[in-house]
C-alpha positions as a Markdown table, in Angstrom:
| # | Residue | x | y | z |
|---|---|---|---|---|
| 1 | Met | -22.5 | -11.4 | 1.6 |
| 2 | Lys | -22.1 | -14.0 | 4.2 |
| 3 | Arg | -18.9 | -15.7 | 4.8 |
| 4 | Gln | -18.5 | -19.5 | 4.4 |
| 5 | Phe | -16.0 | -20.6 | 7.0 |
| 6 | Pro | -15.7 | -24.2 | 5.6 |
| 7 | Ile | -14.7 | -22.7 | 2.3 |
| 8 | Ala | -12.3 | -20.4 | 4.0 |
| 9 | Ile | -10.6 | -23.2 | 5.8 |
| 10 | Ala | -10.3 | -25.2 | 2.7 |
| 11 | Leu | -8.9 | -22.2 | 0.7 |
| 12 | Thr | -6.5 | -21.5 | 3.4 |
| 13 | Val | -4.9 | -25.1 | 3.1 |
| 14 | Met | -4.9 | -24.4 | -0.6 |
| 15 | Leu | -3.1 | -21.1 | -0.2 |
| 16 | Leu | -0.3 | -23.0 | 1.8 |
| 17 | Ala | 0.3 | -25.2 | -1.1 |
| 18 | Val | 0.3 | -22.7 | -4.1 |
| 19 | Gly | 1.7 | -19.5 | -2.6 |
| 20 | Trp | 1.2 | -16.0 | -3.1 |
| 21 | Gly | 2.1 | -12.7 | -5.0 |
| 22 | Thr | 5.1 | -12.4 | -7.4 |
| 23 | Gly | 8.2 | -14.3 | -8.1 |
| 24 | Thr | 11.1 | -13.7 | -10.5 |
| 25 | Gln | 10.7 | -14.1 | -14.2 |
| 26 | Glu | 11.8 | -13.3 | -17.7 |
| 27 | Lys | 11.0 | -9.7 | -18.9 |
| 28 | Pro | 7.6 | -10.1 | -20.3 |
| 29 | Ala | 6.2 | -8.5 | -23.6 |
| 30 | Leu | 3.1 | -6.3 | -23.5 |
| 31 | Pro | 0.2 | -7.9 | -25.5 |
| 32 | Ala | -1.2 | -6.1 | -28.6 |
| 33 | Ala | -4.5 | -6.3 | -27.1 |
| 34 | Ala | -3.7 | -4.7 | -23.9 |
| 35 | Ala | -4.9 | -1.3 | -24.9 |
| 36 | Gln | -8.6 | -2.7 | -25.3 |
| 37 | Ala | -8.2 | -4.5 | -21.9 |
| 38 | Ile | -7.6 | -1.4 | -19.8 |
| 39 | Pro | -10.4 | -1.3 | -17.2 |
| 40 | Arg | -12.7 | 1.6 | -17.8 |
| 41 | Ala | -13.6 | 3.1 | -14.3 |
| 42 | Arg | -17.3 | 3.9 | -13.7 |
| 43 | Ala | -18.0 | 7.6 | -13.0 |
| 44 | Ala | -18.5 | 8.5 | -9.3 |
| 45 | Thr | -22.2 | 8.9 | -9.9 |
| 46 | Gly | -23.6 | 6.1 | -7.6 |
| 47 | Gly | -24.9 | 2.6 | -8.8 |
| 48 | Tyr | -24.8 | 1.3 | -5.2 |
| 49 | Arg | -27.9 | 0.8 | -3.3 |
| 50 | Leu | -29.0 | 0.0 | 0.3 |
| 51 | Val | -31.2 | -3.0 | -0.3 |
| 52 | Glu | -31.9 | -3.9 | 3.3 |
| 53 | Val | -31.6 | -2.2 | 6.6 |
| 54 | Arg | -32.6 | -3.0 | 10.3 |
| 55 | Gly | -31.9 | -1.2 | 13.4 |
| 56 | Glu | -29.6 | 2.0 | 13.7 |
| 57 | Val | -27.6 | 2.8 | 10.5 |
| 58 | Gln | -26.4 | 6.3 | 10.0 |
| 59 | Leu | -25.1 | 7.8 | 6.7 |
| 60 | Met | -22.1 | 10.2 | 6.5 |
| 61 | Arg | -21.9 | 11.9 | 3.1 |
| 62 | Ala | -19.8 | 14.8 | 1.5 |
| 63 | Gly | -21.8 | 18.0 | 1.6 |
| 64 | Glu | -23.9 | 17.1 | 4.6 |
| 65 | Arg | -22.7 | 18.4 | 7.9 |
| 66 | Asn | -24.3 | 15.7 | 10.1 |
| 67 | Ser | -24.9 | 12.1 | 9.7 |
| 68 | Arg | -28.5 | 11.0 | 9.2 |
| 69 | Pro | -30.6 | 7.7 | 9.3 |
| 70 | Val | -30.7 | 5.8 | 6.2 |
| 71 | Thr | -33.7 | 4.3 | 4.5 |
| 72 | Gly | -34.2 | 1.1 | 2.5 |
| 73 | Asn | -33.4 | 1.3 | -1.3 |
| 74 | Met | -31.4 | 4.4 | -0.8 |
| 75 | Glu | -28.7 | 5.1 | -3.5 |
| 76 | Leu | -25.3 | 5.3 | -2.1 |
| 77 | Tyr | -22.0 | 6.7 | -3.6 |
| 78 | Pro | -18.3 | 5.7 | -3.5 |
| 79 | Gly | -17.1 | 7.8 | -0.5 |
| 80 | Asp | -20.3 | 7.4 | 1.6 |
| 81 | Leu | -19.5 | 6.0 | 4.9 |
| 82 | Leu | -22.2 | 3.9 | 7.0 |
| 83 | Lys | -22.3 | 3.6 | 10.7 |
| 84 | Val | -23.9 | 0.3 | 11.8 |
| 85 | Ala | -24.8 | 0.1 | 15.4 |
| 86 | Arg | -24.4 | -3.1 | 17.2 |
| 87 | Gly | -27.1 | -5.6 | 16.3 |
| 88 | Ala | -28.2 | -3.6 | 13.4 |
| 89 | Thr | -27.9 | -4.9 | 9.8 |
| 90 | Ala | -27.3 | -3.1 | 6.6 |
| 91 | Thr | -26.9 | -4.8 | 3.2 |
| 92 | Val | -25.4 | -3.0 | 0.1 |
| 93 | Leu | -26.0 | -4.0 | -3.6 |
| 94 | Cys | -22.8 | -3.7 | -5.6 |
| 95 | Ala | -22.5 | -1.6 | -8.6 |
| 96 | Ser | -19.8 | -3.6 | -10.3 |
| 97 | Asn | -21.4 | -7.3 | -10.2 |
| 98 | Gly | -24.9 | -7.2 | -8.7 |
| 99 | Gln | -23.8 | -9.0 | -5.8 |
| 100 | Thr | -24.7 | -7.9 | -2.2 |
| 101 | Trp | -22.6 | -7.6 | 1.0 |
| 102 | Thr | -23.6 | -7.2 | 4.6 |
| 103 | Leu | -21.7 | -4.5 | 6.5 |
| 104 | Pro | -20.0 | -5.2 | 9.9 |
| 105 | Asp | -20.8 | -3.3 | 13.1 |
| 106 | Gly | -19.0 | 0.1 | 13.2 |
| 107 | Leu | -17.9 | 2.4 | 10.4 |
| 108 | Ser | -17.5 | 1.1 | 6.7 |
| 109 | Gly | -17.1 | 2.6 | 3.2 |
| 110 | Val | -20.1 | 1.4 | 1.1 |
| 111 | Thr | -17.9 | -0.2 | -1.4 |
| 112 | Asn | -15.6 | -2.0 | 0.9 |
| 113 | Gly | -17.2 | -5.4 | 0.3 |
| 114 | Cys | -17.7 | -4.9 | -3.5 |
| 115 | Pro | -15.0 | -5.7 | -6.2 |
| 116 | Pro | -13.6 | -2.7 | -7.9 |
| 117 | Glu | -15.3 | -2.0 | -11.2 |
| 118 | Asn | -13.7 | -4.2 | -13.7 |
| 119 | Pro | -11.2 | -6.2 | -11.7 |
| 120 | Ile | -7.8 | -6.8 | -13.3 |
| 121 | Asn | -8.3 | -8.1 | -16.8 |
| 122 | Pro | -6.7 | -11.4 | -17.4 |
| 123 | Gln | -5.4 | -10.3 | -20.8 |
| 124 | Leu | -3.1 | -7.9 | -19.0 |
| 125 | Pro | 0.4 | -9.2 | -18.0 |
| 126 | Gln | 0.0 | -10.6 | -14.4 |
| 127 | Thr | 2.3 | -11.0 | -11.5 |
| 128 | Arg | 3.5 | -14.5 | -10.5 |
| 129 | Gly | 2.3 | -16.8 | -7.8 |
| 130 | Gln | 4.8 | -16.3 | -5.1 |
| 131 | Val | 6.1 | -13.3 | -3.3 |
| 132 | Asp | 9.8 | -13.8 | -2.9 |
| 133 | Gln | 10.8 | -11.6 | -0.2 |
| 134 | Ser | 14.4 | -11.7 | -1.2 |
| 135 | Ser | 13.5 | -10.1 | -4.6 |
| 136 | Pro | 12.5 | -6.5 | -5.5 |
| 137 | Tyr | 8.8 | -7.2 | -6.0 |
| 138 | Ile | 6.9 | -4.2 | -6.8 |
| 139 | Ile | 5.0 | -2.4 | -4.2 |
| 140 | Ser | 3.5 | 0.4 | -5.9 |
| 141 | Pro | 2.1 | 1.1 | -8.5 |
| 142 | Arg | 1.1 | -2.6 | -8.9 |
| 143 | Gln | -2.1 | -3.7 | -10.7 |
| 144 | Thr | -3.6 | -0.4 | -10.2 |
| 145 | Ala | -5.3 | 2.6 | -12.0 |
| 146 | Leu | -3.5 | 5.9 | -11.1 |
| 147 | Leu | -4.6 | 9.6 | -10.9 |
| 148 | Asn | -0.9 | 11.1 | -11.1 |
| 149 | Asn | 1.0 | 11.0 | -14.2 |
| 150 | Arg | 4.2 | 11.2 | -12.4 |
| 151 | Pro | 3.9 | 8.5 | -9.7 |
| 152 | Lys | 6.3 | 7.4 | -7.0 |
| 153 | Leu | 7.7 | 4.0 | -7.8 |
| 154 | Arg | 8.3 | 1.7 | -4.8 |
| 155 | Trp | 9.6 | -1.9 | -4.4 |
| 156 | Asn | 10.9 | -4.4 | -1.9 |
| 157 | Gln | 14.4 | -3.6 | -0.4 |
| 158 | Val | 16.6 | -6.5 | -0.9 |
| 159 | Gly | 19.5 | -7.4 | 1.5 |
| 160 | Gly | 23.0 | -6.3 | 0.7 |
| 161 | Asp | 24.4 | -3.2 | -1.1 |
| 162 | Ser | 22.3 | -3.7 | -4.2 |
| 163 | Ser | 21.5 | -1.3 | -7.0 |
| 164 | Tyr | 18.3 | -1.3 | -9.0 |
| 165 | Thr | 17.6 | -0.9 | -12.6 |
| 166 | Val | 14.1 | 0.7 | -13.0 |
| 167 | Leu | 12.3 | 0.5 | -16.3 |
| 168 | Ile | 8.7 | 1.8 | -17.4 |
| 169 | Arg | 7.7 | 1.0 | -20.8 |
| 170 | Gly | 4.2 | 1.4 | -22.5 |
| 171 | Glu | 2.6 | -0.4 | -25.4 |
| 172 | Asp | 2.7 | 2.8 | -27.3 |
| 173 | Gly | 6.7 | 2.5 | -27.4 |
| 174 | Met | 7.4 | 4.8 | -24.5 |
| 175 | Arg | 10.5 | 3.8 | -22.3 |
| 176 | Trp | 12.2 | 5.4 | -19.3 |
| 177 | Glu | 15.0 | 3.8 | -17.3 |
| 178 | Lys | 17.1 | 4.8 | -14.4 |
| 179 | Thr | 19.6 | 3.1 | -11.9 |
| 180 | Val | 19.2 | 3.9 | -8.4 |
| 181 | Arg | 20.3 | 2.6 | -5.0 |
| 182 | Ala | 17.2 | 3.3 | -2.8 |
| 183 | Ala | 14.1 | 1.1 | -3.2 |
| 184 | Glu | 12.1 | 4.0 | -4.5 |
| 185 | Ile | 12.0 | 6.8 | -7.2 |
| 186 | Ser | 9.6 | 9.3 | -8.5 |
| 187 | Tyr | 9.0 | 9.0 | -12.2 |
| 188 | Ser | 10.7 | 11.9 | -14.0 |
| 189 | Gly | 10.0 | 11.2 | -17.8 |
| 190 | Ser | 7.3 | 12.7 | -19.9 |
| 191 | Pro | 3.8 | 12.7 | -18.3 |
| 192 | Leu | 2.1 | 9.4 | -18.6 |
| 193 | Lys | -0.9 | 9.2 | -20.8 |
| 194 | Ser | -4.5 | 7.7 | -20.2 |
| 195 | Gly | -5.4 | 4.9 | -22.6 |
| 196 | Val | -2.0 | 3.1 | -22.3 |
| 197 | Thr | -1.0 | 0.1 | -20.3 |
| 198 | Tyr | 2.3 | 0.6 | -18.7 |
| 199 | Gln | 4.9 | -1.8 | -17.2 |
| 200 | Leu | 7.2 | -1.1 | -14.3 |
| 201 | Ile | 10.2 | -3.4 | -14.3 |
| 202 | Val | 12.7 | -3.5 | -11.3 |
| 203 | Gln | 15.9 | -5.6 | -11.5 |
| 204 | Ser | 18.4 | -5.8 | -8.5 |
| 205 | Gly | 22.1 | -5.8 | -9.2 |
| 206 | Ser | 23.7 | -5.7 | -12.7 |
| 207 | Gly | 24.9 | -9.3 | -13.6 |
| 208 | Glu | 23.6 | -12.7 | -14.4 |
| 209 | Gly | 21.2 | -14.4 | -11.9 |
| 210 | Asp | 20.0 | -11.1 | -10.5 |
| 211 | Ser | 16.3 | -10.9 | -9.5 |
| 212 | Gln | 13.7 | -9.1 | -11.6 |
| 213 | Glu | 10.0 | -8.2 | -11.0 |
| 214 | Tyr | 7.4 | -6.4 | -12.9 |
| 215 | Ala | 3.8 | -5.2 | -12.4 |
| 216 | Thr | 1.3 | -3.3 | -14.6 |
| 217 | Phe | -0.6 | 0.1 | -14.0 |
| 218 | Trp | -2.7 | 2.6 | -16.2 |
| 219 | Leu | -4.0 | 6.1 | -15.8 |
| 220 | Leu | -7.7 | 6.8 | -15.5 |
| 221 | Asp | -9.5 | 8.9 | -18.5 |
| 222 | Glu | -9.2 | 12.4 | -17.9 |
| 223 | Gln | -13.0 | 12.9 | -17.3 |
| 224 | Thr | -13.2 | 10.2 | -14.6 |
| 225 | Ala | -10.0 | 11.4 | -13.0 |
| 226 | Arg | -11.5 | 15.0 | -12.7 |
| 227 | Thr | -14.8 | 13.7 | -11.2 |
| 228 | Val | -12.7 | 11.6 | -8.6 |
| 229 | Arg | -10.6 | 14.5 | -7.9 |
| 230 | Asp | -13.5 | 16.8 | -7.3 |
| 231 | Arg | -15.3 | 14.4 | -5.0 |
| 232 | Ala | -12.1 | 13.7 | -3.0 |
| 233 | Val | -11.7 | 17.6 | -2.4 |
| 234 | Ala | -15.3 | 17.6 | -1.2 |
| 235 | Leu | -14.6 | 14.7 | 1.3 |
| 236 | Ser | -11.5 | 16.5 | 2.6 |
| 237 | Gln | -13.6 | 19.4 | 3.6 |
| 238 | Gln | -16.1 | 17.5 | 5.6 |
| 239 | Pro | -16.3 | 18.2 | 9.3 |
| 240 | Trp | -15.4 | 14.8 | 10.0 |
| 241 | Ser | -12.3 | 13.1 | 11.9 |
| 242 | Glu | -9.3 | 12.5 | 9.9 |
| 243 | Glu | -10.0 | 8.8 | 9.9 |
| 244 | Glu | -13.4 | 9.2 | 8.7 |
| 245 | Lys | -12.3 | 11.5 | 5.8 |
| 246 | Ala | -9.4 | 9.1 | 5.0 |
| 247 | Met | -11.7 | 6.1 | 5.0 |
| 248 | Ala | -14.3 | 7.8 | 2.6 |
| 249 | Thr | -11.6 | 9.0 | 0.2 |
| 250 | Ala | -10.1 | 5.4 | 0.2 |
| 251 | Asp | -13.4 | 4.1 | -0.4 |
| 252 | Leu | -13.9 | 6.5 | -3.4 |
| 253 | Tyr | -10.5 | 5.5 | -4.9 |
| 254 | Arg | -11.1 | 1.9 | -4.5 |
| 255 | Ala | -14.4 | 2.0 | -6.4 |
| 256 | His | -12.3 | 3.3 | -9.4 |
| 257 | Asn | -9.4 | 0.7 | -9.2 |
| 258 | Leu | -7.2 | 3.5 | -7.5 |
| 259 | Ile | -5.7 | 0.8 | -5.1 |
| 260 | Ala | -2.4 | 2.7 | -4.9 |
| 261 | Glu | -4.0 | 5.9 | -3.9 |
| 262 | Ala | -6.4 | 4.2 | -1.5 |
| 263 | Ile | -3.5 | 2.4 | 0.3 |
| 264 | Glu | -1.3 | 5.8 | 0.4 |
| 265 | Thr | -4.4 | 7.6 | 1.7 |
| 266 | Leu | -4.9 | 5.2 | 4.7 |
| 267 | Glu | -1.1 | 4.5 | 5.3 |
| 268 | Ala | -0.8 | 8.3 | 6.0 |
| 269 | Leu | -3.0 | 8.1 | 9.2 |
| 270 | Lys | -1.3 | 8.1 | 12.4 |
| 271 | Gly | -2.6 | 5.7 | 15.2 |
| 272 | Lys | -4.5 | 3.4 | 12.8 |
| 273 | Thr | -7.5 | 1.8 | 14.3 |
| 274 | Ala | -8.5 | -1.8 | 13.6 |
| 275 | Thr | -11.0 | -0.7 | 11.0 |
| 276 | Val | -8.3 | 1.0 | 9.0 |
| 277 | Lys | -6.0 | -1.9 | 9.4 |
| 278 | Arg | -8.5 | -4.3 | 8.0 |
| 279 | Met | -9.1 | -2.1 | 5.1 |
| 280 | Leu | -5.4 | -1.8 | 4.4 |
| 281 | Gly | -5.1 | -5.6 | 4.7 |
| 282 | Glu | -7.9 | -6.0 | 2.1 |
| 283 | Leu | -6.3 | -3.6 | -0.5 |
| 284 | Tyr | -2.8 | -5.1 | -0.1 |
| 285 | Glu | -4.6 | -8.5 | -0.5 |
| 286 | Trp | -6.4 | -7.3 | -3.7 |
| 287 | Val | -3.0 | -6.6 | -5.4 |
| 288 | Gly | -1.2 | -9.8 | -4.2 |
| 289 | Leu | 0.9 | -8.3 | -1.5 |
| 290 | Ala | 0.6 | -11.0 | 1.1 |
| 291 | Pro | 3.4 | -9.8 | 3.5 |
| 292 | Gln | 1.8 | -6.4 | 3.9 |
| 293 | Ala | -1.7 | -7.9 | 4.2 |
| 294 | Gln | -0.7 | -10.4 | 6.8 |
| 295 | Arg | 1.1 | -7.6 | 8.8 |
| 296 | His | -2.2 | -5.7 | 9.0 |
| 297 | Tyr | -4.4 | -8.6 | 9.5 |
| 298 | Ser | -2.4 | -9.9 | 12.3 |
| 299 | Gln | -2.5 | -6.6 | 14.1 |
| 300 | Val | -6.4 | -6.5 | 14.0 |
| 301 | Met | -6.6 | -10.0 | 15.3 |
| 302 | Gly | -4.0 | -9.7 | 17.8 |
| 303 | Arg | -1.5 | -12.5 | 16.7 |
| 304 | Ser | -0.6 | -14.0 | 13.2 |
| 305 | Gly | -2.6 | -16.7 | 11.9 |
| 306 | Asp | -6.0 | -15.8 | 13.3 |
| 307 | Arg | -7.1 | -14.1 | 10.0 |
| 308 | Pro | -7.0 | -16.8 | 7.2 |
| 309 | Leu | -5.0 | -15.2 | 4.3 |
| 310 | Gly | -6.8 | -15.2 | 0.8 |
| 311 | Ile | -10.4 | -14.4 | 2.2 |
| 312 | Gly | -10.8 | -10.7 | 2.0 |
| 313 | His | -13.6 | -8.5 | 3.6 |
| 314 | Ala | -15.0 | -8.4 | -0.1 |
| 315 | Gly | -15.0 | -12.4 | -0.2 |
| 316 | Ile | -11.8 | -12.4 | -2.6 |
| 317 | Ala | -10.3 | -16.0 | -2.7 |
| 318 | Trp | -7.3 | -16.8 | -4.3 |
| 319 | Ile | -7.9 | -20.3 | -5.0 |
| 320 | Ala | -5.8 | -21.4 | -8.1 |
| 321 | Thr | -2.8 | -20.8 | -10.1 |
| 322 | Thr | -2.0 | -21.2 | -13.6 |
| 323 | Arg | 1.7 | -21.2 | -14.5 |
| 324 | Asp | 2.2 | -19.5 | -11.2 |
| 325 | Ile | -0.1 | -16.8 | -12.2 |
| 326 | Ala | -2.8 | -16.0 | -9.6 |
| 327 | Val | -6.3 | -16.4 | -10.6 |
| 328 | Phe | -9.1 | -14.6 | -8.9 |
| 329 | Ser | -12.4 | -16.3 | -8.1 |
| 330 | Trp | -15.3 | -14.5 | -6.3 |
| 331 | Met | -16.9 | -16.7 | -3.7 |
| 332 | Lys | -20.7 | -17.2 | -4.6 |
| 333 | His | -20.0 | -15.1 | -7.8 |
| 334 | Thr | -19.1 | -18.3 | -10.1 |
| 335 | Pro | -21.1 | -21.4 | -10.9 |
| 336 | Glu | -18.4 | -23.3 | -9.2 |
| 337 | Thr | -18.6 | -21.5 | -5.9 |
| 338 | Arg | -22.3 | -20.9 | -5.5 |
């Protein structure tokens, strides 16, 4: 997918006007239709295809000790890595929406330029339109699928000696609540279930006027989760560098809407390269965490402002808000932007 710089400039101006992320609001109710709106992850069995290749492009795949040259029309899988030599070209057909994207020089996961299967459904409760850095906005899990049924919950640390009321509730009537002083806690209630949309709510302080934030998440179904775990284990056993294994695993997770796991995998790397920082920026951008996305983008570009916020490597553009709720639009994927 080719980037359109005039569009990027216009969208950057729009972003300055409408803002990003989440702000405080009243505690929302879970809609009755949320159960039917949970994204169903595609099994990790391919569906991506290399539709064009020119020059030297190498494939790194779990189960294969050495990289090998690619061929046109080759089927690709989440977790595959492609090495594109300088001056070469590789174009991948996305499984999720039938669009294509052209890989940059260097190392990339095959799904990096594709939206996750079933992006966040607009019927689900959404985060609001501005990240208020003085509020306990949710960092993780945030608009993501999960593998772990006892996740670690993290949010923005607000100034002062503040306590936090942390609540998880599900549309099935489940409710779990704790009060803590740190900006993270591990969920310790009954194991969460697949097929249920959960809402994480964090409120700072205990009096009127205190700040409250929320985000939604869900668990992968058991069969898909088992498939993803098995493939992640296979990737971890490859004779690759730690960075290559982490990138391949994050690519696998991203393809199944496991954004929190993808971020955690890449954040655990030491001495992150520009490629890893770019991937992290894109993942944070996808879930609406502009401060974290900007931090990684600015490190890649050398100074803040070189990388227009809102235009991810996958072509994600945050170009409108409705009642302060961020609305996704894919460049060249809708009649308005083709």
